[in-house]
Tab-separated table of C-alpha atoms and ligand atoms in Angstrom:
chain	number	residue	atom	x	y	z
D	1	UNK	CA	-6.824	-2.447	-3.893
D	2	UNK	CA	-4.193	-3.984	-6.102
D	3	UNK	CA	-1.818	-6.321	-4.341
D	4	UNK	CA	1.828	-6.352	-5.331
D	5	UNK	CA	1.473	-9.637	-7.115
D	6	UNK	CA	-1.512	-8.519	-9.212
D	7	UNK	CA	0.372	-5.385	-10.121
D	8	UNK	CA	3.498	-7.285	-11.095
D	9	UNK	CA	1.473	-9.632	-13.280
D	10	UNK	CA	0.042	-6.753	-15.249
D	11	UNK	CA	3.323	-4.915	-15.625
D	12	UNK	CA	6.026	-7.319	-16.747
D	13	UNK	CA	9.473	-5.832	-16.407
D	14	UNK	CA	12.917	-7.199	-15.704
D	15	UNK	CA	13.264	-5.785	-12.200
D	16	UNK	CA	9.725	-6.721	-11.291
D	17	UNK	CA	9.119	-9.972	-13.164
D	18	UNK	CA	5.605	-11.341	-13.621
D	19	UNK	CA	4.582	-14.694	-12.219
D	20	UNK	CA	4.797	-16.135	-15.733
D	21	UNK	CA	8.364	-14.856	-16.098
D	22	UNK	CA	9.356	-16.226	-12.688
D	23	UNK	CA	7.799	-19.524	-13.803
D	24	UNK	CA	9.839	-19.488	-17.001
D	25	UNK	CA	13.036	-19.031	-14.983
D	26	UNK	CA	12.558	-22.110	-12.790
D	27	UNK	CA	9.860	-24.468	-14.095
D	28	UNK	CA	9.673	-27.239	-16.686
D	29	UNK	CA	6.026	-27.892	-17.679
D	30	UNK	CA	4.404	-31.196	-18.700
D	31	UNK	CA	3.872	-31.958	-22.404
D	32	UNK	CA	5.399	-28.593	-23.237
D	33	UNK	CA	8.157	-27.656	-25.675
D	34	UNK	CA	9.745	-25.056	-23.431
D	35	UNK	CA	11.603	-23.303	-26.253
D	36	UNK	CA	8.542	-22.340	-28.255
D	37	UNK	CA	5.703	-22.387	-25.738
D	38	UNK	CA	4.154	-19.016	-24.878
D	39	UNK	CA	4.372	-17.938	-21.231
D	40	UNK	CA	1.879	-19.874	-19.071
D	41	UNK	CA	-1.297	-18.151	-17.924
D	42	UNK	CA	-1.321	-17.428	-14.177
D	43	UNK	CA	-4.536	-18.521	-12.473
D	44	UNK	CA	-5.240	-16.999	-9.083
D	45	UNK	CA	-8.423	-18.783	-8.096
D	46	UNK	CA	-11.239	-20.874	-9.482
D	47	UNK	CA	-14.865	-21.521	-8.670
D	48	UNK	CA	-17.340	-23.879	-10.306
D	49	UNK	CA	-16.409	-24.183	-13.980
D	50	UNK	CA	-14.536	-20.865	-14.095
D	51	UNK	CA	-10.811	-20.190	-13.781
D	52	UNK	CA	-9.824	-16.635	-12.836
D	53	UNK	CA	-6.654	-15.195	-14.389
D	54	UNK	CA	-4.316	-12.775	-12.668
D	55	UNK	CA	-5.376	-9.862	-14.846
D	56	UNK	CA	-9.096	-10.345	-14.486
D	57	UNK	CA	-9.623	-12.690	-17.435
D	58	UNK	CA	-11.888	-15.686	-16.934
D	59	UNK	CA	-11.723	-19.116	-18.577
D	60	UNK	CA	-14.529	-21.655	-18.799
D	61	UNK	CA	-12.851	-24.952	-17.964
D	62	UNK	CA	-14.444	-27.226	-20.600
D	63	UNK	CA	-11.871	-30.008	-20.068
D	64	UNK	CA	-12.256	-30.253	-16.293
D	65	UNK	CA	-8.561	-29.329	-15.919
D	66	UNK	CA	-7.183	-32.425	-17.649
D	67	UNK	CA	-10.269	-34.514	-16.941
D	68	UNK	CA	-10.037	-34.527	-13.161
D	69	UNK	CA	-12.554	-31.980	-11.934
D	70	UNK	CA	-16.093	-33.326	-11.581
D	71	UNK	CA	-18.041	-30.948	-9.345
D	72	UNK	CA	-16.419	-27.604	-10.085
D	73	UNK	CA	-13.329	-25.971	-8.657
D	74	UNK	CA	-12.808	-25.188	-4.969
D	75	UNK	CA	-15.982	-27.034	-4.044
D	76	UNK	CA	-16.910	-25.879	-0.512
D	77	UNK	CA	-18.060	-29.327	0.670
D	78	UNK	CA	-14.845	-31.058	-0.406
D	79	UNK	CA	-12.813	-28.172	1.039
D	80	UNK	CA	-14.547	-28.437	4.412
D	81	UNK	CA	-14.084	-32.191	4.639
D	82	UNK	CA	-10.388	-32.012	3.692
D	83	UNK	CA	-9.771	-29.105	6.089
D	84	UNK	CA	-11.284	-31.069	8.991
D	85	UNK	CA	-9.213	-34.132	8.076
D	86	UNK	CA	-6.090	-31.960	7.854
D	87	UNK	CA	-6.519	-31.000	11.503
D	88	UNK	CA	-7.092	-34.639	12.544
D	89	UNK	CA	-4.691	-36.885	10.629
D	90	UNK	CA	-2.792	-35.609	7.605
D	91	UNK	CA	-0.857	-38.789	6.884
D	92	UNK	CA	0.326	-42.046	8.347
D	93	UNK	CA	2.395	-44.908	6.977
D	94	UNK	CA	0.011	-47.433	5.379
D	95	UNK	CA	2.024	-50.611	5.984
D	96	UNK	CA	1.159	-51.996	9.414
D	97	UNK	CA	-1.292	-49.104	10.022
D	98	UNK	CA	-4.692	-48.044	8.755
D	99	UNK	CA	-7.211	-45.211	9.158
D	100	UNK	CA	-10.896	-44.439	8.768
D	101	UNK	CA	-10.846	-42.547	5.418
D	102	UNK	CA	-8.983	-45.364	3.598
D	103	UNK	CA	-11.243	-48.101	4.970
D	104	UNK	CA	-14.438	-46.135	4.452
D	105	UNK	CA	-13.493	-45.226	0.883
D	106	UNK	CA	-12.834	-48.886	0.018
D	107	UNK	CA	-16.087	-49.901	1.735
D	108	UNK	CA	-18.001	-47.375	-0.323
D	109	UNK	CA	-16.215	-47.899	-3.653
D	110	UNK	CA	-16.518	-51.682	-3.876
D	111	UNK	CA	-20.355	-51.778	-3.797
D	112	UNK	CA	-20.593	-49.290	-6.698
D	113	UNK	CA	-18.040	-51.126	-8.884
D	114	UNK	CA	-18.796	-54.278	-10.915
D	115	UNK	CA	-19.862	-56.838	-8.314
D	116	UNK	CA	-16.782	-59.086	-8.612
D	117	UNK	CA	-14.384	-56.387	-7.396
D	118	UNK	CA	-13.222	-57.444	-3.943
D	119	UNK	CA	-10.116	-55.562	-2.790
D	120	UNK	CA	-8.749	-52.017	-3.047
D	121	UNK	CA	-5.069	-51.139	-3.435
D	122	UNK	CA	-4.132	-47.444	-3.131
D	123	UNK	CA	-1.509	-45.473	-5.015
D	124	UNK	CA	-0.984	-41.895	-6.188
D	125	UNK	CA	-2.281	-41.339	-9.718
D	126	UNK	CA	-3.579	-42.996	-12.870
D	127	UNK	CA	-0.202	-44.207	-14.084
D	128	UNK	CA	0.604	-45.872	-10.774
D	129	UNK	CA	-2.886	-47.419	-10.672
D	130	UNK	CA	-2.018	-49.015	-14.039
D	131	UNK	CA	1.468	-50.075	-12.877
D	132	UNK	CA	-0.099	-51.812	-9.890
D	133	UNK	CA	-2.680	-53.586	-12.074
D	134	UNK	CA	0.070	-54.829	-14.419
D	135	UNK	CA	2.229	-56.019	-11.527
D	136	UNK	CA	-0.766	-57.795	-9.976
D	137	UNK	CA	-1.495	-59.478	-13.312
D	138	UNK	CA	2.096	-60.623	-13.999
D	139	UNK	CA	2.665	-61.755	-10.439
D	140	UNK	CA	-0.697	-63.526	-10.332
D	141	UNK	CA	0.602	-65.887	-13.037
D	142	UNK	CA	4.025	-66.047	-11.392
D	143	UNK	CA	2.518	-66.986	-8.031
D	144	UNK	CA	0.395	-69.692	-9.653
D	145	UNK	CA	3.594	-71.174	-11.069
D	146	UNK	CA	2.378	-70.593	-14.651
D	147	UNK	CA	4.285	-67.486	-15.695
D	148	UNK	CA	2.750	-65.553	-18.593
D	149	UNK	CA	4.415	-62.574	-20.211
D	150	UNK	CA	2.213	-61.320	-22.991
D	151	UNK	CA	-0.114	-58.322	-22.777
D	152	UNK	CA	-2.716	-57.332	-25.352
D	153	UNK	CA	-3.721	-53.691	-25.660
D	154	UNK	CA	-5.520	-51.489	-28.157
D	155	UNK	CA	-3.843	-49.349	-30.796
D	156	UNK	CA	-3.922	-45.721	-29.721
D	157	UNK	CA	-4.361	-46.620	-26.057
D	158	UNK	CA	-3.183	-44.289	-23.315
D	159	UNK	CA	-2.545	-45.709	-19.867
D	160	UNK	CA	-0.109	-43.184	-18.395
D	161	UNK	CA	3.475	-41.995	-18.569
D	162	UNK	CA	5.456	-44.318	-16.295
D	163	UNK	CA	7.325	-47.154	-18.015
D	164	UNK	CA	4.850	-49.991	-17.559
D	165	UNK	CA	1.942	-47.718	-18.429
D	166	UNK	CA	3.832	-46.423	-21.484
D	167	UNK	CA	4.625	-49.976	-22.564
D	168	UNK	CA	0.939	-50.924	-22.762
D	169	UNK	CA	-0.028	-47.631	-24.439
D	170	UNK	CA	-0.113	-47.147	-28.181
D	171	UNK	CA	3.356	-46.501	-29.573
D	172	UNK	CA	3.824	-43.010	-31.000
D	173	UNK	CA	6.151	-40.036	-31.213
D	174	UNK	CA	5.516	-39.596	-27.497
D	175	UNK	CA	7.058	-42.954	-26.592
D	176	UNK	CA	9.681	-43.222	-29.379
D	177	UNK	CA	12.727	-42.195	-27.271
D	178	UNK	CA	11.891	-44.950	-24.786
D	179	UNK	CA	10.994	-47.697	-27.263
D	180	UNK	CA	14.023	-49.906	-26.405
D	181	UNK	CA	12.988	-49.956	-22.747
D	182	UNK	CA	9.318	-50.847	-23.186
D	183	UNK	CA	8.236	-54.481	-22.918
D	184	UNK	CA	6.584	-56.111	-25.931
D	185	UNK	CA	2.842	-55.790	-26.284
D	186	UNK	CA	0.526	-57.043	-29.028
D	187	UNK	CA	-1.981	-54.511	-30.268
D	188	UNK	CA	-5.393	-54.855	-31.799
D	189	UNK	CA	-7.155	-51.915	-33.446
D	190	UNK	CA	-9.888	-50.179	-31.473
D	191	UNK	CA	-13.158	-51.913	-32.413
D	192	UNK	CA	-14.793	-48.744	-33.734
D	193	UNK	CA	-18.109	-49.017	-35.598
D	194	UNK	CA	-17.604	-50.860	-38.878
D	195	UNK	CA	-14.369	-52.535	-37.737
D	196	UNK	CA	-15.857	-54.891	-35.158
D	197	UNK	CA	-15.670	-58.169	-37.083
D	198	UNK	CA	-12.123	-57.577	-38.334
D	199	UNK	CA	-10.949	-56.734	-34.816
D	200	UNK	CA	-12.659	-59.788	-33.326
D	201	UNK	CA	-11.034	-62.015	-35.937
D	202	UNK	CA	-7.579	-60.674	-35.135
D	203	UNK	CA	-8.270	-60.964	-31.398
D	204	UNK	CA	-9.262	-64.589	-31.884
D	205	UNK	CA	-5.740	-65.375	-33.097
D	206	UNK	CA	-3.961	-63.216	-30.509
D	207	UNK	CA	-5.643	-64.324	-27.278
D	208	UNK	CA	-3.497	-67.416	-26.847
D	209	UNK	CA	-2.571	-69.340	-23.696
D	210	UNK	CA	0.438	-67.153	-22.971
D	211	UNK	CA	-1.532	-63.908	-22.621
D	212	UNK	CA	-1.285	-62.602	-19.052
D	213	UNK	CA	-3.617	-59.650	-19.444
D	214	UNK	CA	-5.788	-57.596	-21.769
D	215	UNK	CA	-5.881	-53.906	-20.879
D	216	UNK	CA	-8.432	-51.433	-22.255
D	217	UNK	CA	-9.956	-48.037	-21.717
D	218	UNK	CA	-13.568	-49.234	-21.842
D	219	UNK	CA	-15.783	-47.518	-24.475
D	220	UNK	CA	-13.658	-44.364	-24.834
D	221	UNK	CA	-9.962	-44.117	-25.613
D	222	UNK	CA	-9.180	-40.706	-24.141
D	223	UNK	CA	-5.754	-39.289	-24.957
D	224	UNK	CA	-5.641	-41.319	-28.185
D	225	UNK	CA	-8.281	-38.958	-29.589
D	226	UNK	CA	-11.583	-39.660	-27.810
D	227	UNK	CA	-12.091	-42.776	-29.904
D	228	UNK	CA	-15.425	-44.394	-29.025
D	229	UNK	CA	-16.784	-47.888	-29.530
D	230	UNK	CA	-19.782	-49.924	-28.407
D	231	UNK	CA	-20.222	-52.122	-25.311
D	232	UNK	CA	-21.285	-55.155	-27.380
D	233	UNK	CA	-17.990	-55.609	-29.146
D	234	UNK	CA	-16.035	-55.050	-25.933
D	235	UNK	CA	-18.062	-57.798	-24.259
D	236	UNK	CA	-17.125	-60.106	-27.120
D	237	UNK	CA	-13.439	-59.166	-26.812
D	238	UNK	CA	-13.594	-59.876	-23.082
D	239	UNK	CA	-15.144	-63.293	-23.820
D	240	UNK	CA	-12.330	-64.084	-26.262
D	241	UNK	CA	-9.711	-62.989	-23.726
D	242	UNK	CA	-11.343	-65.156	-21.062
D	243	UNK	CA	-11.265	-68.350	-23.135
D	244	UNK	CA	-7.561	-68.780	-22.391
D	245	UNK	CA	-7.693	-67.129	-18.994
D	246	UNK	CA	-6.188	-63.698	-19.736
D	247	UNK	CA	-6.915	-61.234	-16.935
D	248	UNK	CA	-8.922	-58.211	-18.026
D	249	UNK	CA	-7.831	-54.783	-16.831
D	250	UNK	CA	-10.360	-51.956	-17.223
D	251	UNK	CA	-8.509	-48.648	-17.098
D	252	UNK	CA	-11.324	-46.331	-15.987
D	253	UNK	CA	-8.979	-43.526	-14.972
D	254	UNK	CA	-10.767	-41.175	-17.397
D	255	UNK	CA	-14.156	-42.887	-17.842
D	256	UNK	CA	-14.915	-43.373	-14.140
D	257	UNK	CA	-17.304	-41.464	-11.872
D	258	UNK	CA	-20.112	-40.601	-14.268
D	259	UNK	CA	-18.200	-39.241	-17.238
D	260	UNK	CA	-19.756	-41.696	-19.713
D	261	UNK	CA	-23.290	-41.246	-18.343
D	262	UNK	CA	-23.098	-44.242	-16.005
D	263	UNK	CA	-21.042	-44.343	-12.847
D	264	UNK	CA	-18.424	-46.496	-14.625
D	265	UNK	CA	-18.089	-47.404	-18.305
D	266	UNK	CA	-17.878	-51.038	-17.139
D	267	UNK	CA	-21.533	-50.751	-16.104
D	268	UNK	CA	-22.455	-50.782	-19.815
D	269	UNK	CA	-20.950	-54.291	-20.082
D	270	UNK	CA	-22.211	-57.775	-19.300
D	271	UNK	CA	-18.676	-59.105	-18.717
D	272	UNK	CA	-16.782	-57.925	-15.655
D	273	UNK	CA	-13.120	-56.875	-15.597
D	274	UNK	CA	-10.720	-58.687	-13.228
D	275	UNK	CA	-8.851	-55.517	-12.347
D	276	UNK	CA	-9.825	-51.852	-12.465
D	277	UNK	CA	-7.795	-48.644	-12.401
D	278	UNK	CA	-9.269	-45.401	-11.045
D	279	UNK	CA	-7.863	-41.907	-10.528
D	280	UNK	CA	-8.543	-38.476	-12.128
D	281	UNK	CA	-12.158	-37.858	-10.992
D	282	UNK	CA	-11.687	-40.038	-7.903
D	283	UNK	CA	-11.089	-37.036	-5.612
D	284	UNK	CA	-13.251	-34.698	-7.680
D	285	UNK	CA	-10.018	-33.254	-9.013
D	286	UNK	CA	-8.884	-32.067	-5.593
D	287	UNK	CA	-5.879	-34.246	-4.843
D	288	UNK	CA	-3.776	-36.966	-6.415
D	289	UNK	CA	-4.991	-40.474	-5.614
D	290	UNK	CA	-4.990	-43.768	-7.483
D	291	UNK	CA	-6.929	-46.949	-6.869
D	292	UNK	CA	-6.463	-50.422	-8.299
D	293	UNK	CA	-9.200	-52.918	-7.493
D	294	UNK	CA	-9.197	-56.640	-8.139
D	295	UNK	CA	-11.432	-59.678	-8.013
D	296	UNK	CA	-11.034	-62.210	-5.200
D	297	UNK	CA	-9.067	-64.899	-7.138
D	298	UNK	CA	-6.308	-62.390	-7.891
D	299	UNK	CA	-6.001	-61.380	-4.254
D	300	UNK	CA	-6.065	-65.046	-3.223
D	301	UNK	CA	-3.122	-65.885	-5.504
D	302	UNK	CA	-0.935	-63.674	-3.292
D	303	UNK	CA	-1.965	-65.355	-0.006
D	304	UNK	CA	0.759	-67.718	1.157
D	305	UNK	CA	3.173	-68.607	3.946
D	306	UNK	CA	5.795	-67.876	1.316
D	307	UNK	CA	6.845	-64.234	1.670
D	308	UNK	CA	7.941	-64.139	-1.944
D	309	UNK	CA	4.300	-64.263	-3.017
D	310	UNK	CA	3.738	-60.800	-1.477
D	311	UNK	CA	2.868	-57.895	-3.757
D	312	UNK	CA	5.999	-55.813	-3.234
D	313	UNK	CA	4.635	-52.442	-4.206
D	314	UNK	CA	3.851	-49.246	-2.336
D	315	UNK	CA	4.272	-45.489	-2.372
D	316	UNK	CA	5.199	-43.078	0.401
D	317	UNK	CA	1.781	-41.454	0.197
D	318	UNK	CA	-0.239	-44.653	-0.230
D	319	UNK	CA	-3.838	-44.044	0.953
D	320	UNK	CA	-3.087	-40.506	2.083
D	321	UNK	CA	-5.937	-39.641	4.494
D	322	UNK	CA	-6.502	-36.196	2.946
D	323	UNK	CA	-6.811	-37.641	-0.549
D	324	UNK	CA	-9.099	-40.430	0.675
D	325	UNK	CA	-11.258	-37.823	2.439
D	326	UNK	CA	-11.470	-35.733	-0.734
D	327	UNK	CA	-12.539	-38.914	-2.570
D	328	UNK	CA	-15.209	-39.658	0.041
D	329	UNK	CA	-16.588	-36.125	-0.245
D	330	UNK	CA	-16.501	-36.300	-4.040
D	331	UNK	CA	-18.309	-39.653	-3.937
D	332	UNK	CA	-21.088	-38.088	-1.811
D	333	UNK	CA	-21.519	-35.438	-4.496
D	334	UNK	CA	-21.228	-37.898	-7.398
D	335	UNK	CA	-23.942	-40.147	-6.007
D	336	UNK	CA	-26.320	-37.255	-5.249
D	337	UNK	CA	-29.583	-36.703	-7.136
D	338	UNK	CA	-28.283	-33.325	-8.261
D	339	UNK	CA	-25.289	-34.870	-10.021
D	340	UNK	CA	-27.358	-37.591	-11.684
D	341	UNK	CA	-29.634	-34.840	-13.014
D	342	UNK	CA	-26.602	-32.848	-14.203
D	343	UNK	CA	-25.222	-35.832	-16.101
D	344	UNK	CA	-28.496	-36.149	-18.002
D	345	UNK	CA	-28.819	-32.412	-18.505
D	346	UNK	CA	-25.327	-32.055	-19.998
D	347	UNK	CA	-25.730	-35.176	-22.152
D	348	UNK	CA	-29.006	-33.775	-23.541
D	349	UNK	CA	-27.404	-30.405	-24.377
D	350	UNK	CA	-24.509	-32.184	-26.084
D	351	UNK	CA	-26.967	-34.289	-28.094
D	352	UNK	CA	-28.779	-31.153	-29.310
D	353	UNK	CA	-25.484	-29.434	-30.166
D	354	UNK	CA	-24.438	-32.514	-32.160
D	355	UNK	CA	-27.207	-31.745	-34.660
D	356	UNK	CA	-25.788	-28.276	-35.195
D	357	UNK	CA	-22.246	-29.619	-35.444
D	358	UNK	CA	-23.032	-32.185	-38.085
D	359	UNK	CA	-24.226	-29.380	-40.377
D	360	UNK	CA	-20.770	-27.765	-40.357
D	361	UNK	CA	-18.363	-28.458	-43.222
D	362	UNK	CA	-15.423	-28.167	-40.821
D	363	UNK	CA	-16.510	-31.117	-38.676
D	364	UNK	CA	-16.381	-34.911	-39.071
D	365	UNK	CA	-17.094	-37.948	-36.869
D	366	UNK	CA	-19.220	-36.307	-34.202
D	367	UNK	CA	-19.396	-38.729	-31.261
D	368	UNK	CA	-20.733	-38.674	-27.732
D	369	UNK	CA	-20.849	-40.825	-24.643
D	370	UNK	CA	-22.575	-39.169	-21.685
D	371	UNK	CA	-21.039	-35.799	-20.833
D	372	UNK	CA	-18.216	-36.354	-23.282
D	373	UNK	CA	-18.712	-34.882	-26.763
D	374	UNK	CA	-15.944	-35.114	-29.387
D	375	UNK	CA	-15.481	-34.461	-33.084
D	376	UNK	CA	-12.745	-34.088	-35.655
D	377	UNK	CA	-11.886	-30.700	-37.077
D	378	UNK	CA	-11.451	-31.255	-40.774
D	379	UNK	CA	-7.916	-30.212	-41.490
D	380	UNK	CA	-6.173	-29.709	-44.768
D	381	UNK	CA	-3.087	-31.894	-45.064
D	382	UNK	CA	-3.093	-34.559	-42.403
D	383	UNK	CA	-4.388	-34.928	-38.892
D	384	UNK	CA	-1.411	-35.442	-36.626
D	385	UNK	CA	-1.133	-34.022	-33.116
D	386	UNK	CA	1.404	-31.574	-34.435
D	387	UNK	CA	-0.985	-30.187	-37.000
D	388	UNK	CA	-1.381	-26.432	-36.632
D	389	UNK	CA	-5.174	-26.664	-36.583
D	390	UNK	CA	-4.725	-27.712	-32.975
D	391	UNK	CA	-2.979	-24.463	-32.073
D	392	UNK	CA	-5.421	-22.381	-34.100
D	393	UNK	CA	-8.398	-23.911	-32.277
D	394	UNK	CA	-6.757	-23.767	-28.835
D	395	UNK	CA	-5.821	-20.086	-29.169
D	396	UNK	CA	-9.093	-19.030	-30.811
D	397	UNK	CA	-11.126	-20.509	-27.947
D	398	UNK	CA	-8.782	-19.318	-25.213
D	399	UNK	CA	-8.990	-15.745	-26.486
D	400	UNK	CA	-12.758	-16.033	-26.116
D	401	UNK	CA	-12.463	-17.320	-22.565
D	402	UNK	CA	-12.978	-21.033	-23.220
D	403	UNK	CA	-10.366	-23.575	-22.177
D	404	UNK	CA	-10.443	-26.564	-24.515
D	405	UNK	CA	-7.327	-28.508	-25.417
D	406	UNK	CA	-7.684	-30.312	-28.747
D	407	UNK	CA	-5.915	-33.641	-29.164
D	408	UNK	CA	-4.466	-32.937	-32.601
D	409	UNK	CA	-7.526	-32.156	-34.697
D	410	UNK	CA	-9.912	-33.727	-32.186
D	411	UNK	CA	-11.900	-31.157	-30.242
D	412	UNK	CA	-13.906	-32.335	-27.240
D	413	UNK	CA	-16.062	-31.122	-24.373
D	414	UNK	CA	-15.495	-32.717	-20.970
D	415	UNK	CA	-17.100	-30.151	-18.642
D	416	UNK	CA	-17.388	-30.278	-14.850
D	417	UNK	CA	-20.871	-31.588	-14.014
D	418	UNK	CA	-21.869	-28.284	-12.385
D	419	UNK	CA	-21.445	-26.363	-15.666
D	420	UNK	CA	-24.614	-24.312	-16.191
D	421	UNK	CA	-26.776	-24.261	-19.323
D	422	UNK	CA	-25.594	-20.712	-20.031
D	423	UNK	CA	-21.940	-21.664	-19.669
D	424	UNK	CA	-22.386	-24.638	-21.982
D	425	UNK	CA	-24.195	-22.448	-24.498
D	426	UNK	CA	-21.406	-19.870	-24.382
D	427	UNK	CA	-18.804	-22.579	-25.063
D	428	UNK	CA	-20.894	-24.060	-27.909
D	429	UNK	CA	-21.230	-20.587	-29.441
D	430	UNK	CA	-17.483	-20.040	-29.391
D	431	UNK	CA	-16.912	-23.427	-31.028
D	432	UNK	CA	-19.417	-22.491	-33.740
D	433	UNK	CA	-17.529	-19.232	-34.267
D	434	UNK	CA	-14.333	-21.267	-34.626
D	435	UNK	CA	-15.991	-23.530	-37.189
D	436	UNK	CA	-17.174	-20.555	-39.269
D	437	UNK	CA	-13.638	-19.218	-39.119
D	438	UNK	CA	-12.231	-22.557	-40.308
D	439	UNK	CA	-14.735	-22.688	-43.191
D	440	UNK	CA	-13.803	-19.250	-44.507
H	501	PLP	C1	-4.778	-39.842	-17.651
H	501	PLP	C2	-4.857	-41.308	-17.792
H	501	PLP	C3	-3.935	-42.157	-17.160
H	501	PLP	C4	-2.769	-41.625	-16.383
H	501	PLP	O1	-3.169	-40.952	-15.242
H	501	PLP	P1	-2.178	-39.913	-14.530
H	501	PLP	O2	-2.849	-39.563	-13.264
H	501	PLP	O3	-2.050	-38.753	-15.485
H	501	PLP	O4	-0.878	-40.617	-14.329
H	501	PLP	C5	-4.109	-43.520	-17.291
H	501	PLP	N1	-5.123	-44.027	-17.996
H	501	PLP	C6	-6.031	-43.254	-18.608
H	501	PLP	C7	-7.163	-43.888	-19.356
H	501	PLP	C8	-5.929	-41.869	-18.543
H	501	PLP	O5	-6.807	-41.093	-19.185
């Protein structure tokens, strides 16, 4: 039987507007030019790697819904755990109070992070996890009585959309209107293969005694275009940063929880970061939660009889018990044998597909790290985000039931780990069809 809402979605009309039309009347979407954007696609439910549209269409979610979903949508185990928590304790103020899910999550996260990570600070999302890391770094130096103001970041970095996170991200058209309000940061190019020595030389001159922190997305720069580089050169950058004491912040908001083939990208490194930022996959894509972790000396620099050495930061929903419970359930799944096998399975399929990709004239710079496979679509006339090849690819794939969201001319696969061989194959086939189309 058709419900009213299904019916109204299939029959748009002014007296019985569709969900998309009701949306248009009241909602402002993220990263969306509302004047020219087509109506959004209503999704009524999702399961595993599949999104179900209101009119019966299905979409294979090959970007894990903006990189957050690890184990598939509406995972029954996560749902059960969150539902039970919802009936027990939905939220409580986290200053002066605590609760089991927050403590247990910290107890379970720290042992799987680089071994120097000692304390967990909760917030709400990736941007706030970065804000907290930056505030910890600046105030660390302040509390020591040796204030440092300079931050070093990588060109093309993305660390989030709040002001501090924007300030340490690569400057672009996205940040231009806010440029006067962003603090100064020195940038070094991403140390991509072939550029390592040049980048190290520049870093040598930049990592001076006034550098408070060096922030990076280890091994993969996500939103900047899935730019990948090797662990070796990052270790050497960390060593350079360390020489004059700069604190190292590893922003693993995207790379965390298995995405790069290891539990964290930092596990590919010999050097250990001082601070880490986690979010996105942290709850398996179920709820918003951010985590900033730090090494003991950073925490210690805030311990004092002097109240002004306190970290004055917090959010209303800090350590929300439901979000922490979702993270605990997701961690169970992430650490399971089944997931480890899936990570290898998907990486192997990607590796095989790479061979096919590199034979296409419409593809350049095929690159992979774990379950993340990216390549450039060869575009005529420039490669900016605003290039139409992005829209052509997005629409072509969407019409064939595959959700991928190219970053400019960079197309990438970031599937949920439960994605089946058949689903992967279907998505690969549609990408090959796109490439043939582009070559015509
Ligand atoms: C997405 C992202 C962020 C921001 O996270 P939000 O939850 O969207 O605020 C920060 N850093 C990296 C590396 C990211 O990919």
